[in-house]
PDB file of C-alpha atoms in Angstrom:
ATOM      1  CA  MET A   1     -52.085   2.955   6.875  1.00  0.00           C
ATOM      2  CA  SER A   2     -48.574   2.375   5.720  1.00  0.00           C
ATOM      3  CA  ILE A   3     -47.459  -1.172   5.127  1.00  0.00           C
ATOM      4  CA  ARG A   4     -44.089  -1.945   6.649  1.00  0.00           C
ATOM      5  CA  THR A   5     -41.803  -4.217   4.701  1.00  0.00           C
ATOM      6  CA  VAL A   6     -40.952  -7.258   6.764  1.00  0.00           C
ATOM      7  CA  PRO A   7     -37.204  -7.991   6.564  1.00  0.00           C
ATOM      8  CA  THR A   8     -36.307 -11.367   5.169  1.00  0.00           C
ATOM      9  CA  LEU A   9     -34.184 -13.880   7.049  1.00  0.00           C
ATOM     10  CA  GLN A  10     -31.303 -12.935   4.751  1.00  0.00           C
ATOM     11  CA  ASP A  11     -31.688  -9.252   5.692  1.00  0.00           C
ATOM     12  CA  LEU A  12     -31.692 -10.099   9.399  1.00  0.00           C
ATOM     13  CA  VAL A  13     -28.526 -12.205   9.069  1.00  0.00           C
ATOM     14  CA  ILE A  14     -26.681  -9.409   7.231  1.00  0.00           C
ATOM     15  CA  GLN A  15     -27.814  -6.746   9.707  1.00  0.00           C
ATOM     16  CA  ASN A  16     -26.696  -8.882  12.630  1.00  0.00           C
ATOM     17  CA  VAL A  17     -23.246  -9.499  11.113  1.00  0.00           C
ATOM     18  CA  LEU A  18     -22.681  -5.816  10.318  1.00  0.00           C
ATOM     19  CA  ARG A  19     -23.819  -4.684  13.771  1.00  0.00           C
ATOM     20  CA  ASN A  20     -21.169  -6.830  15.417  1.00  0.00           C
ATOM     21  CA  GLU A  21     -18.017  -5.956  13.475  1.00  0.00           C
ATOM     22  CA  ALA A  22     -15.790  -6.864  16.420  1.00  0.00           C
ATOM     23  CA  LEU A  23     -16.967 -10.476  16.324  1.00  0.00           C
ATOM     24  CA  PRO A  24     -15.425 -13.033  13.942  1.00  0.00           C
ATOM     25  CA  ILE A  25     -17.260 -13.154  10.647  1.00  0.00           C
ATOM     26  CA  PRO A  26     -19.010 -16.379   9.654  1.00  0.00           C
ATOM     27  CA  ASN A  27     -17.157 -18.801   7.400  1.00  0.00           C
ATOM     28  CA  LEU A  28     -17.996 -17.316   4.007  1.00  0.00           C
ATOM     29  CA  GLU A  29     -17.206 -20.569   2.203  1.00  0.00           C
ATOM     30  CA  TYR A  30     -20.338 -22.151   3.653  1.00  0.00           C
ATOM     31  CA  LEU A  31     -22.686 -19.254   2.879  1.00  0.00           C
ATOM     32  CA  PRO A  32     -24.842 -19.268  -0.289  1.00  0.00           C
ATOM     33  CA  ARG A  33     -23.298 -17.177  -3.064  1.00  0.00           C
ATOM     34  CA  VAL A  34     -26.248 -14.769  -3.100  1.00  0.00           C
ATOM     35  CA  LEU A  35     -25.916 -14.098   0.612  1.00  0.00           C
ATOM     36  CA  THR A  36     -22.144 -13.664   0.359  1.00  0.00           C
ATOM     37  CA  LEU A  37     -22.457 -11.083  -2.440  1.00  0.00           C
ATOM     38  CA  GLN A  38     -25.200  -9.201  -0.581  1.00  0.00           C
ATOM     39  CA  LEU A  39     -23.068  -9.129   2.563  1.00  0.00           C
ATOM     40  CA  TYR A  40     -20.172  -7.622   0.589  1.00  0.00           C
ATOM     41  CA  LYS A  41     -22.471  -5.021  -0.950  1.00  0.00           C
ATOM     42  CA  GLU A  42     -23.972  -3.935   2.365  1.00  0.00           C
ATOM     43  CA  ALA A  43     -20.542  -3.763   4.020  1.00  0.00           C
ATOM     44  CA  ILE A  44     -18.988  -1.718   1.185  1.00  0.00           C
ATOM     45  CA  MET A  45     -21.902   0.669   0.648  1.00  0.00           C
ATOM     46  CA  GLY A  46     -22.338   1.100   4.408  1.00  0.00           C
ATOM     47  CA  GLY A  47     -18.696   2.033   4.898  1.00  0.00           C
ATOM     48  CA  HIS A  48     -17.976  -0.860   7.282  1.00  0.00           C
ATOM     49  CA  MET A  49     -14.218  -0.666   6.788  1.00  0.00           C
ATOM     50  CA  GLU A  50     -13.138  -3.316   9.285  1.00  0.00           C
ATOM     51  CA  MET A  51     -15.750  -5.754   8.047  1.00  0.00           C
ATOM     52  CA  VAL A  52     -14.654  -5.266   4.421  1.00  0.00           C
ATOM     53  CA  LYS A  53     -11.037  -5.922   5.392  1.00  0.00           C
ATOM     54  CA  LYS A  54     -11.953  -9.170   7.139  1.00  0.00           C
ATOM     55  CA  MET A  55     -14.163 -10.305   4.272  1.00  0.00           C
ATOM     56  CA  VAL A  56     -11.560  -9.551   1.607  1.00  0.00           C
ATOM     57  CA  LEU A  57      -8.951 -11.651   3.411  1.00  0.00           C
ATOM     58  CA  SER A  58     -11.334 -14.601   3.753  1.00  0.00           C
ATOM     59  CA  CYS A  59     -13.105 -14.193   0.415  1.00  0.00           C
ATOM     60  CA  PRO A  60     -14.073 -17.602  -1.039  1.00  0.00           C
ATOM     61  CA  LEU A  61     -14.787 -16.088  -4.457  1.00  0.00           C
ATOM     62  CA  ALA A  62     -12.316 -15.774  -7.300  1.00  0.00           C
ATOM     63  CA  CYS A  63     -14.204 -12.761  -8.634  1.00  0.00           C
ATOM     64  CA  LEU A  64     -16.255 -10.118  -6.858  1.00  0.00           C
ATOM     65  CA  PRO A  65     -18.876  -8.177  -8.874  1.00  0.00           C
ATOM     66  CA  VAL A  66     -19.279  -4.566  -7.703  1.00  0.00           C
ATOM     67  CA  GLU A  67     -21.253  -3.010 -10.571  1.00  0.00           C
ATOM     68  CA  TYR A  68     -23.365  -1.088  -8.030  1.00  0.00           C
ATOM     69  CA  LEU A  69     -20.353   1.110  -7.247  1.00  0.00           C
ATOM     70  CA  LEU A  70     -20.228   2.341 -10.832  1.00  0.00           C
ATOM     71  CA  LYS A  71     -23.982   2.950 -10.848  1.00  0.00           C
ATOM     72  CA  THR A  72     -23.917   5.003  -7.647  1.00  0.00           C
ATOM     73  CA  ARG A  73     -20.522   6.616  -8.337  1.00  0.00           C
ATOM     74  CA  ASP A  74     -19.979   6.579  -4.584  1.00  0.00           C
ATOM     75  CA  VAL A  75     -16.331   7.556  -4.102  1.00  0.00           C
ATOM     76  CA  LYS A  76     -16.482   6.927  -0.343  1.00  0.00           C
ATOM     77  CA  ALA A  77     -17.751   3.372  -0.878  1.00  0.00           C
ATOM     78  CA  LEU A  78     -15.089   2.842  -3.567  1.00  0.00           C
ATOM     79  CA  LYS A  79     -12.353   3.863  -1.117  1.00  0.00           C
ATOM     80  CA  THR A  80     -13.795   1.471   1.486  1.00  0.00           C
ATOM     81  CA  LEU A  81     -13.334  -1.375  -0.993  1.00  0.00           C
ATOM     82  CA  LEU A  82      -9.868  -0.234  -2.072  1.00  0.00           C
ATOM     83  CA  ASN A  83      -8.656   0.083   1.530  1.00  0.00           C
ATOM     84  CA  GLY A  84      -9.864  -3.453   2.156  1.00  0.00           C
ATOM     85  CA  LEU A  85      -7.990  -4.681  -0.905  1.00  0.00           C
ATOM     86  CA  ASP A  86      -4.849  -2.918   0.329  1.00  0.00           C
ATOM     87  CA  LEU A  87      -4.823  -5.222   3.330  1.00  0.00           C
ATOM     88  CA  LEU A  88      -5.003  -8.251   1.035  1.00  0.00           C
ATOM     89  CA  ILE A  89      -2.217  -6.953  -1.205  1.00  0.00           C
ATOM     90  CA  SER A  90       0.050  -6.173   1.755  1.00  0.00           C
ATOM     91  CA  GLN A  91      -0.126  -9.818   2.902  1.00  0.00           C
ATOM     92  CA  ASN A  92       2.091 -10.849  -0.034  1.00  0.00           C
ATOM     93  CA  VAL A  93       0.645 -14.364   0.180  1.00  0.00           C
ATOM     94  CA  TYR A  94       1.558 -17.282  -2.054  1.00  0.00           C
ATOM     95  CA  PRO A  95      -0.387 -17.145  -5.371  1.00  0.00           C
ATOM     96  CA  ARG A  96      -2.357 -20.380  -4.903  1.00  0.00           C
ATOM     97  CA  LYS A  97      -3.658 -19.150  -1.530  1.00  0.00           C
ATOM     98  CA  TRP A  98      -4.849 -15.831  -2.948  1.00  0.00           C
ATOM     99  CA  LYS A  99      -8.471 -16.693  -3.713  1.00  0.00           C
ATOM    100  CA  LEU A 100      -9.755 -13.278  -4.762  1.00  0.00           C
ATOM    101  CA  LYS A 101      -8.278 -12.579  -8.181  1.00  0.00           C
ATOM    102  CA  ALA A 102     -10.683 -10.143  -9.846  1.00  0.00           C
ATOM    103  CA  ILE A 103     -12.931  -7.183  -9.108  1.00  0.00           C
ATOM    104  CA  ASP A 104     -15.514  -6.513 -11.806  1.00  0.00           C
ATOM    105  CA  PHE A 105     -17.330  -3.184 -12.122  1.00  0.00           C
ATOM    106  CA  ARG A 106     -19.267  -4.308 -15.203  1.00  0.00           C
ATOM    107  CA  GLU A 107     -22.805  -5.628 -15.321  1.00  0.00           C
ATOM    108  CA  VAL A 108     -22.192  -9.358 -15.583  1.00  0.00           C
ATOM    109  CA  ASN A 109     -24.199 -12.476 -14.902  1.00  0.00           C
ATOM    110  CA  GLN A 110     -23.089 -15.332 -12.706  1.00  0.00           C
ATOM    111  CA  ASP A 111     -21.838 -17.468 -15.593  1.00  0.00           C
ATOM    112  CA  SER A 112     -19.540 -14.764 -16.917  1.00  0.00           C
ATOM    113  CA  CYS A 113     -17.657 -14.730 -13.619  1.00  0.00           C
ATOM    114  CA  ASN A 114     -15.926 -17.899 -14.789  1.00  0.00           C
ATOM    115  CA  GLU A 115     -14.242 -15.844 -17.522  1.00  0.00           C
ATOM    116  CA  TRP A 116     -12.423 -13.602 -15.073  1.00  0.00           C
ATOM    117  CA  PHE A 117      -9.501 -15.976 -14.759  1.00  0.00           C
ATOM    118  CA  ARG A 118      -8.753 -15.566 -18.450  1.00  0.00           C
ATOM    119  CA  ALA A 119      -6.620 -12.628 -19.477  1.00  0.00           C
ATOM    120  CA  PRO A 120      -8.495 -10.216 -21.746  1.00  0.00           C
ATOM    121  CA  LEU A 121      -8.161 -10.937 -25.446  1.00  0.00           C
ATOM    122  CA  GLY A 122      -4.761  -9.688 -26.569  1.00  0.00           C
ATOM    123  CA  ALA A 123      -3.560  -9.019 -23.025  1.00  0.00           C
ATOM    124  CA  CYS A 124      -0.281 -10.798 -23.800  1.00  0.00           C
ATOM    125  CA  SER A 125      -0.471 -10.928 -27.569  1.00  0.00           C
ATOM    126  CA  GLN A 126       3.117 -11.680 -28.495  1.00  0.00           C
ATOM    127  CA  GLU A 127       2.924 -10.430 -32.073  1.00  0.00           C
ATOM    128  CA  ALA A 128       1.624  -7.033 -30.950  1.00  0.00           C
ATOM    129  CA  MET A 129       4.239  -6.495 -28.243  1.00  0.00           C
ATOM    130  CA  SER A 130       7.820  -5.353 -28.217  1.00  0.00           C
ATOM    131  CA  PRO A 131      10.531  -7.559 -26.582  1.00  0.00           C
ATOM    132  CA  LYS A 132      10.465  -5.270 -23.537  1.00  0.00           C
ATOM    133  CA  GLU A 133       6.670  -5.601 -23.236  1.00  0.00           C
ATOM    134  CA  ARG A 134       6.874  -9.404 -23.612  1.00  0.00           C
ATOM    135  CA  GLU A 135       9.393  -9.538 -20.793  1.00  0.00           C
ATOM    136  CA  LYS A 136       7.125  -7.463 -18.546  1.00  0.00           C
ATOM    137  CA  CYS A 137       4.158  -9.665 -19.418  1.00  0.00           C
ATOM    138  CA  SER A 138       6.033 -12.838 -18.459  1.00  0.00           C
ATOM    139  CA  GLN A 139       7.139 -11.231 -15.184  1.00  0.00           C
ATOM    140  CA  ARG A 140       3.542 -10.322 -14.353  1.00  0.00           C
ATOM    141  CA  ALA A 141       2.401 -13.869 -15.046  1.00  0.00           C
ATOM    142  CA  ALA A 142       4.814 -15.167 -12.393  1.00  0.00           C
ATOM    143  CA  LYS A 143       3.317 -12.946  -9.661  1.00  0.00           C
ATOM    144  CA  PRO A 144      -0.079 -12.997  -7.973  1.00  0.00           C
ATOM    145  CA  HIS A 145      -2.064 -10.051  -9.191  1.00  0.00           C
ATOM    146  CA  LEU A 146      -5.520  -8.590  -8.919  1.00  0.00           C
ATOM    147  CA  LYS A 147      -7.558  -7.797 -12.032  1.00  0.00           C
ATOM    148  CA  ILE A 148      -9.780  -4.740 -12.089  1.00  0.00           C
ATOM    149  CA  SER A 149     -12.260  -5.062 -14.960  1.00  0.00           C
ATOM    150  CA  ILE A 150     -14.328  -2.020 -15.899  1.00  0.00           C
ATOM    151  CA  ASP A 151     -16.052  -0.474 -18.916  1.00  0.00           C
ATOM    152  CA  PHE A 152     -15.584   3.280 -19.205  1.00  0.00           C
ATOM    153  CA  ASP A 153     -18.521   5.449 -20.222  1.00  0.00           C
ATOM    154  CA  LEU A 154     -16.948   8.885 -20.118  1.00  0.00           C
ATOM    155  CA  ASP A 155     -20.246  10.599 -20.834  1.00  0.00           C
ATOM    156  CA  LYS A 156     -21.967   9.239 -17.729  1.00  0.00           C
ATOM    157  CA  VAL A 157     -19.325   8.297 -15.193  1.00  0.00           C
ATOM    158  CA  PHE A 158     -17.789  11.022 -13.082  1.00  0.00           C
ATOM    159  CA  GLN A 159     -14.077  11.461 -13.684  1.00  0.00           C
ATOM    160  CA  ARG A 160     -13.565  11.838  -9.923  1.00  0.00           C
ATOM    161  CA  PHE A 161     -14.656   8.234  -9.428  1.00  0.00           C
ATOM    162  CA  LEU A 162     -12.507   6.943 -12.292  1.00  0.00           C
ATOM    163  CA  GLY A 163      -9.622   9.165 -11.219  1.00  0.00           C
ATOM    164  CA  SER A 164      -9.634   7.707  -7.690  1.00  0.00           C
ATOM    165  CA  LEU A 165      -9.614   4.172  -9.074  1.00  0.00           C
ATOM    166  CA  ARG A 166      -6.907   4.901 -11.647  1.00  0.00           C
ATOM    167  CA  GLU A 167      -4.617   6.566  -9.076  1.00  0.00           C
ATOM    168  CA  TRP A 168      -5.001   3.605  -6.718  1.00  0.00           C
ATOM    169  CA  VAL A 169      -4.111   1.165  -9.488  1.00  0.00           C
ATOM    170  CA  GLU A 170      -1.192   3.330 -10.649  1.00  0.00           C
ATOM    171  CA  GLU A 171       0.352   3.267  -7.154  1.00  0.00           C
ATOM    172  CA  ARG A 172       0.205  -0.545  -7.129  1.00  0.00           C
ATOM    173  CA  LYS A 173       1.823  -1.347 -10.463  1.00  0.00           C
ATOM    174  CA  GLY A 174       2.895  -4.945 -10.823  1.00  0.00           C
ATOM    175  CA  VAL A 175       0.236  -6.219  -8.423  1.00  0.00           C
ATOM    176  CA  VAL A 176      -3.001  -4.634  -9.640  1.00  0.00           C
ATOM    177  CA  HIS A 177      -3.912  -4.418 -13.329  1.00  0.00           C
ATOM    178  CA  ILE A 178      -6.884  -2.599 -14.775  1.00  0.00           C
ATOM    179  CA  TYR A 179      -8.616  -3.864 -17.914  1.00  0.00           C
ATOM    180  CA  CYS A 180     -11.101  -1.923 -20.013  1.00  0.00           C
ATOM    181  CA  GLU A 181     -12.635  -3.788 -22.951  1.00  0.00           C
ATOM    182  CA  LYS A 182     -15.349  -1.272 -23.830  1.00  0.00           C
ATOM    183  CA  LEU A 183     -14.847   2.486 -23.992  1.00  0.00           C
ATOM    184  CA  GLN A 184     -17.607   5.011 -24.719  1.00  0.00           C
ATOM    185  CA  ILE A 185     -16.787   8.674 -25.247  1.00  0.00           C
ATOM    186  CA  GLY A 186     -19.644  11.156 -25.350  1.00  0.00           C
ATOM    187  CA  GLY A 187     -17.626  14.360 -25.433  1.00  0.00           C
ATOM    188  CA  PHE A 188     -14.070  14.698 -26.717  1.00  0.00           C
ATOM    189  CA  TYR A 189     -12.351  17.744 -25.213  1.00  0.00           C
ATOM    190  CA  LEU A 190      -8.845  18.673 -24.084  1.00  0.00           C
ATOM    191  CA  LYS A 191      -9.210  17.768 -20.388  1.00  0.00           C
ATOM    192  CA  LEU A 192     -10.761  14.412 -21.249  1.00  0.00           C
ATOM    193  CA  SER A 193      -8.064  13.744 -23.846  1.00  0.00           C
ATOM    194  CA  LYS A 194      -5.375  14.139 -21.183  1.00  0.00           C
ATOM    195  CA  PHE A 195      -7.302  11.783 -18.922  1.00  0.00           C
ATOM    196  CA  LEU A 196      -7.521   9.189 -21.721  1.00  0.00           C
ATOM    197  CA  ARG A 197      -3.735   9.144 -21.991  1.00  0.00           C
ATOM    198  CA  THR A 198      -3.573   7.746 -18.447  1.00  0.00           C
ATOM    199  CA  LEU A 199      -5.916   4.808 -19.148  1.00  0.00           C
ATOM    200  CA  PRO A 200      -4.852   1.305 -20.301  1.00  0.00           C
ATOM    201  CA  LEU A 201      -6.238   1.589 -23.838  1.00  0.00           C
ATOM    202  CA  TYR A 202      -4.289  -1.461 -24.983  1.00  0.00           C
ATOM    203  CA  TYR A 203      -7.075  -3.807 -23.834  1.00  0.00           C
ATOM    204  CA  VAL A 204      -9.989  -1.920 -25.405  1.00  0.00           C
ATOM    205  CA  GLN A 205     -11.868  -4.069 -27.908  1.00  0.00           C
ATOM    206  CA  GLU A 206     -14.872  -1.835 -28.523  1.00  0.00           C
ATOM    207  CA  LEU A 207     -14.659   1.947 -28.930  1.00  0.00           C
ATOM    208  CA  GLU A 208     -17.715   4.155 -29.319  1.00  0.00           C
ATOM    209  CA  VAL A 209     -17.326   7.882 -30.006  1.00  0.00           C
ATOM    210  CA  ASN A 210     -20.272  10.244 -30.078  1.00  0.00           C
ATOM    211  CA  ALA A 211     -18.676  13.621 -29.641  1.00  0.00           C
ATOM    212  CA  GLN A 212     -19.372  17.009 -31.146  1.00  0.00           C
ATOM    213  CA  PRO A 213     -18.046  19.490 -32.056  1.00  0.00           C
ATOM    214  CA  TRP A 214     -14.909  18.181 -33.787  1.00  0.00           C
ATOM    215  CA  SER A 215     -11.689  20.114 -34.421  1.00  0.00           C
ATOM    216  CA  ARG A 216      -8.121  19.498 -35.634  1.00  0.00           C
ATOM    217  CA  GLU A 217      -6.873  19.343 -32.048  1.00  0.00           C
ATOM    218  CA  ILE A 218      -9.528  16.801 -31.120  1.00  0.00           C
ATOM    219  CA  MET A 219      -8.643  14.787 -34.210  1.00  0.00           C
ATOM    220  CA  GLU A 220      -5.028  14.544 -33.068  1.00  0.00           C
ATOM    221  CA  HIS A 221      -6.068  13.319 -29.621  1.00  0.00           C
ATOM    222  CA  PHE A 222      -8.499  10.840 -31.160  1.00  0.00           C
ATOM    223  CA  CYS A 223      -5.751   9.464 -33.420  1.00  0.00           C
ATOM    224  CA  PHE A 224      -3.561   8.901 -30.362  1.00  0.00           C
ATOM    225  CA  CYS A 225      -6.443   7.023 -28.759  1.00  0.00           C
ATOM    226  CA  LEU A 226      -6.898   4.946 -31.911  1.00  0.00           C
ATOM    227  CA  ILE A 227      -3.201   4.033 -32.051  1.00  0.00           C
ATOM    228  CA  GLU A 228      -3.201   2.862 -28.429  1.00  0.00           C
ATOM    229  CA  THR A 229      -6.199   0.568 -28.921  1.00  0.00           C
ATOM    230  CA  ARG A 230      -4.163  -2.077 -30.704  1.00  0.00           C
ATOM    231  CA  ASN A 231      -6.642  -4.851 -29.917  1.00  0.00           C
ATOM    232  CA  LEU A 232      -9.684  -2.922 -31.158  1.00  0.00           C
ATOM    233  CA  ARG A 233     -12.371  -5.096 -32.794  1.00  0.00           C
ATOM    234  CA  PHE A 234     -15.366  -2.750 -33.054  1.00  0.00           C
ATOM    235  CA  LEU A 235     -15.355   0.969 -33.797  1.00  0.00           C
ATOM    236  CA  HIS A 236     -18.522   3.118 -33.628  1.00  0.00           C
ATOM    237  CA  LEU A 237     -18.473   6.746 -34.833  1.00  0.00           C
ATOM    238  CA  SER A 238     -21.622   8.866 -34.824  1.00  0.00           C
ATOM    239  CA  ASP A 239     -22.712  12.518 -34.875  1.00  0.00           C
ATOM    240  CA  LEU A 240     -19.282  14.057 -35.361  1.00  0.00           C
ATOM    241  CA  SER A 241     -19.860  17.642 -36.486  1.00  0.00           C
ATOM    242  CA  PRO A 242     -17.239  20.260 -37.371  1.00  0.00           C
ATOM    243  CA  GLN A 243     -16.513  22.897 -34.760  1.00  0.00           C
ATOM    244  CA  VAL A 244     -16.717  25.532 -37.477  1.00  0.00           C
ATOM    245  CA  PHE A 245     -17.616  25.406 -41.164  1.00  0.00           C
ATOM    246  CA  THR A 246     -15.039  23.366 -43.051  1.00  0.00           C
ATOM    247  CA  SER A 247     -14.039  23.371 -46.710  1.00  0.00           C
ATOM    248  CA  ARG A 248     -13.413  20.292 -48.861  1.00  0.00           C
ATOM    249  CA  SER A 249      -9.690  20.659 -48.477  1.00  0.00           C
ATOM    250  CA  VAL A 250      -9.980  20.713 -44.685  1.00  0.00           C
ATOM    251  CA  ASN A 251     -12.265  17.682 -44.765  1.00  0.00           C
ATOM    252  CA  ARG A 252      -9.685  15.874 -46.879  1.00  0.00           C
ATOM    253  CA  TRP A 253      -7.122  16.508 -44.127  1.00  0.00           C
ATOM    254  CA  PHE A 254      -9.472  14.974 -41.550  1.00  0.00           C
ATOM    255  CA  SER A 255     -10.286  11.941 -43.689  1.00  0.00           C
ATOM    256  CA  HIS A 256      -6.618  11.416 -44.620  1.00  0.00           C
ATOM    257  CA  ARG A 257      -5.551  11.630 -40.958  1.00  0.00           C
ATOM    258  CA  PHE A 258      -8.256   9.164 -39.970  1.00  0.00           C
ATOM    259  CA  SER A 259      -7.362   6.801 -42.808  1.00  0.00           C
ATOM    260  CA  LEU A 260      -3.688   6.652 -41.825  1.00  0.00           C
ATOM    261  CA  GLN A 261      -4.506   5.594 -38.272  1.00  0.00           C
ATOM    262  CA  LEU A 262      -7.324   3.231 -39.215  1.00  0.00           C
ATOM    263  CA  ARG A 263      -4.927   1.159 -41.320  1.00  0.00           C
ATOM    264  CA  LYS A 264      -2.796   0.561 -38.235  1.00  0.00           C
ATOM    265  CA  VAL A 265      -5.684  -1.041 -36.341  1.00  0.00           C
ATOM    266  CA  LYS A 266      -4.944  -4.530 -37.646  1.00  0.00           C
ATOM    267  CA  LYS A 267      -7.555  -6.428 -35.612  1.00  0.00           C
ATOM    268  CA  LEU A 268     -10.554  -4.259 -36.478  1.00  0.00           C
ATOM    269  CA  ARG A 269     -13.510  -6.393 -37.594  1.00  0.00           C
ATOM    270  CA  GLU A 270     -16.488  -4.009 -37.684  1.00  0.00           C
ATOM    271  CA  LEU A 271     -16.800  -0.288 -38.385  1.00  0.00           C
ATOM    272  CA  TYR A 272     -20.059   1.599 -37.734  1.00  0.00           C
ATOM    273  CA  VAL A 273     -20.362   5.132 -39.109  1.00  0.00           C
ATOM    274  CA  ASN A 274     -23.291   7.533 -38.831  1.00  0.00           C
ATOM    275  CA  ASN A 275     -23.223  11.256 -39.613  1.00  0.00           C
ATOM    276  CA  VAL A 276     -19.469  11.845 -39.622  1.00  0.00           C
ATOM    277  CA  PHE A 277     -18.802  15.036 -41.563  1.00  0.00           C
ATOM    278  CA  PHE A 278     -15.290  14.262 -42.846  1.00  0.00           C
ATOM    279  CA  LEU A 279     -16.279  10.829 -44.204  1.00  0.00           C
ATOM    280  CA  TYR A 280     -18.955  12.039 -46.621  1.00  0.00           C
ATOM    281  CA  GLY A 281     -17.804  10.984 -50.076  1.00  0.00           C
ATOM    282  CA  ALA A 282     -14.529   9.636 -48.671  1.00  0.00           C
ATOM    283  CA  LEU A 283     -15.443   6.440 -46.853  1.00  0.00           C
ATOM    284  CA  HIS A 284     -15.254   4.232 -49.954  1.00  0.00           C
ATOM    285  CA  LYS A 285     -11.717   5.469 -50.636  1.00  0.00           C
ATOM    286  CA  ILE A 286     -10.618   4.743 -47.069  1.00  0.00           C
ATOM    287  CA  LEU A 287     -11.980   1.211 -47.151  1.00  0.00           C
ATOM    288  CA  LEU A 288     -10.296   0.275 -50.449  1.00  0.00           C
TER     289      LEU A 288
END
């Protein structure tokens, strides 16, 4: 005999709300936080477009965690959420009445949601910005805007999912801003390098690269990535192998190129290195 799972009262409430999309949604401010988040999840993953639109407009939360979207890589569900957010953005409401201020794709606990109001470390770091950038930053601060917080793992996450999100953000410049504090790269190649140039690397604080094989062309793209991560605190490099056999003179070119860019990363606090071919016998010179 199979044992049927009896739905909980919470499940029954959510099912009833989603079955009757034409009816007014309950006042979300009076629902328990757990129930509110579960209702959002079921509506987004189930593709209930109209329900998502209504819920986004009446969202009582300042930050909405949607880490399940990144786990499932469901592009259709992502577009359901983004279309709902479009309705909120088009309202052009006064900043203090715009309750929903952040969408977080990361795995976070309830306490960390309180940090979403704060701009990422270095987001408007005056000493690291040009006068033009400072002016843009001050203009952004005067407008209501939506934060999209996400950690990129380019070895596991489909580029189609990230591409859809990035294009949506790009089309809404000045209102939506994407922040990536942790970037993991499991395979550095030309197509990925072009994709990296479209991401907001300025906010990255932790960069992890585990990519082989390694060539001169890849080194140039990596150096560009390193330059753009001006607020980088932690750098992890592991298992970088040469694409073909390299001589000492070639390795010196790699280590010299890396050294030049590393010195420009002024906020770097920790460097982790494991099995990086061009740093054998050269790391102590770079760190002097």
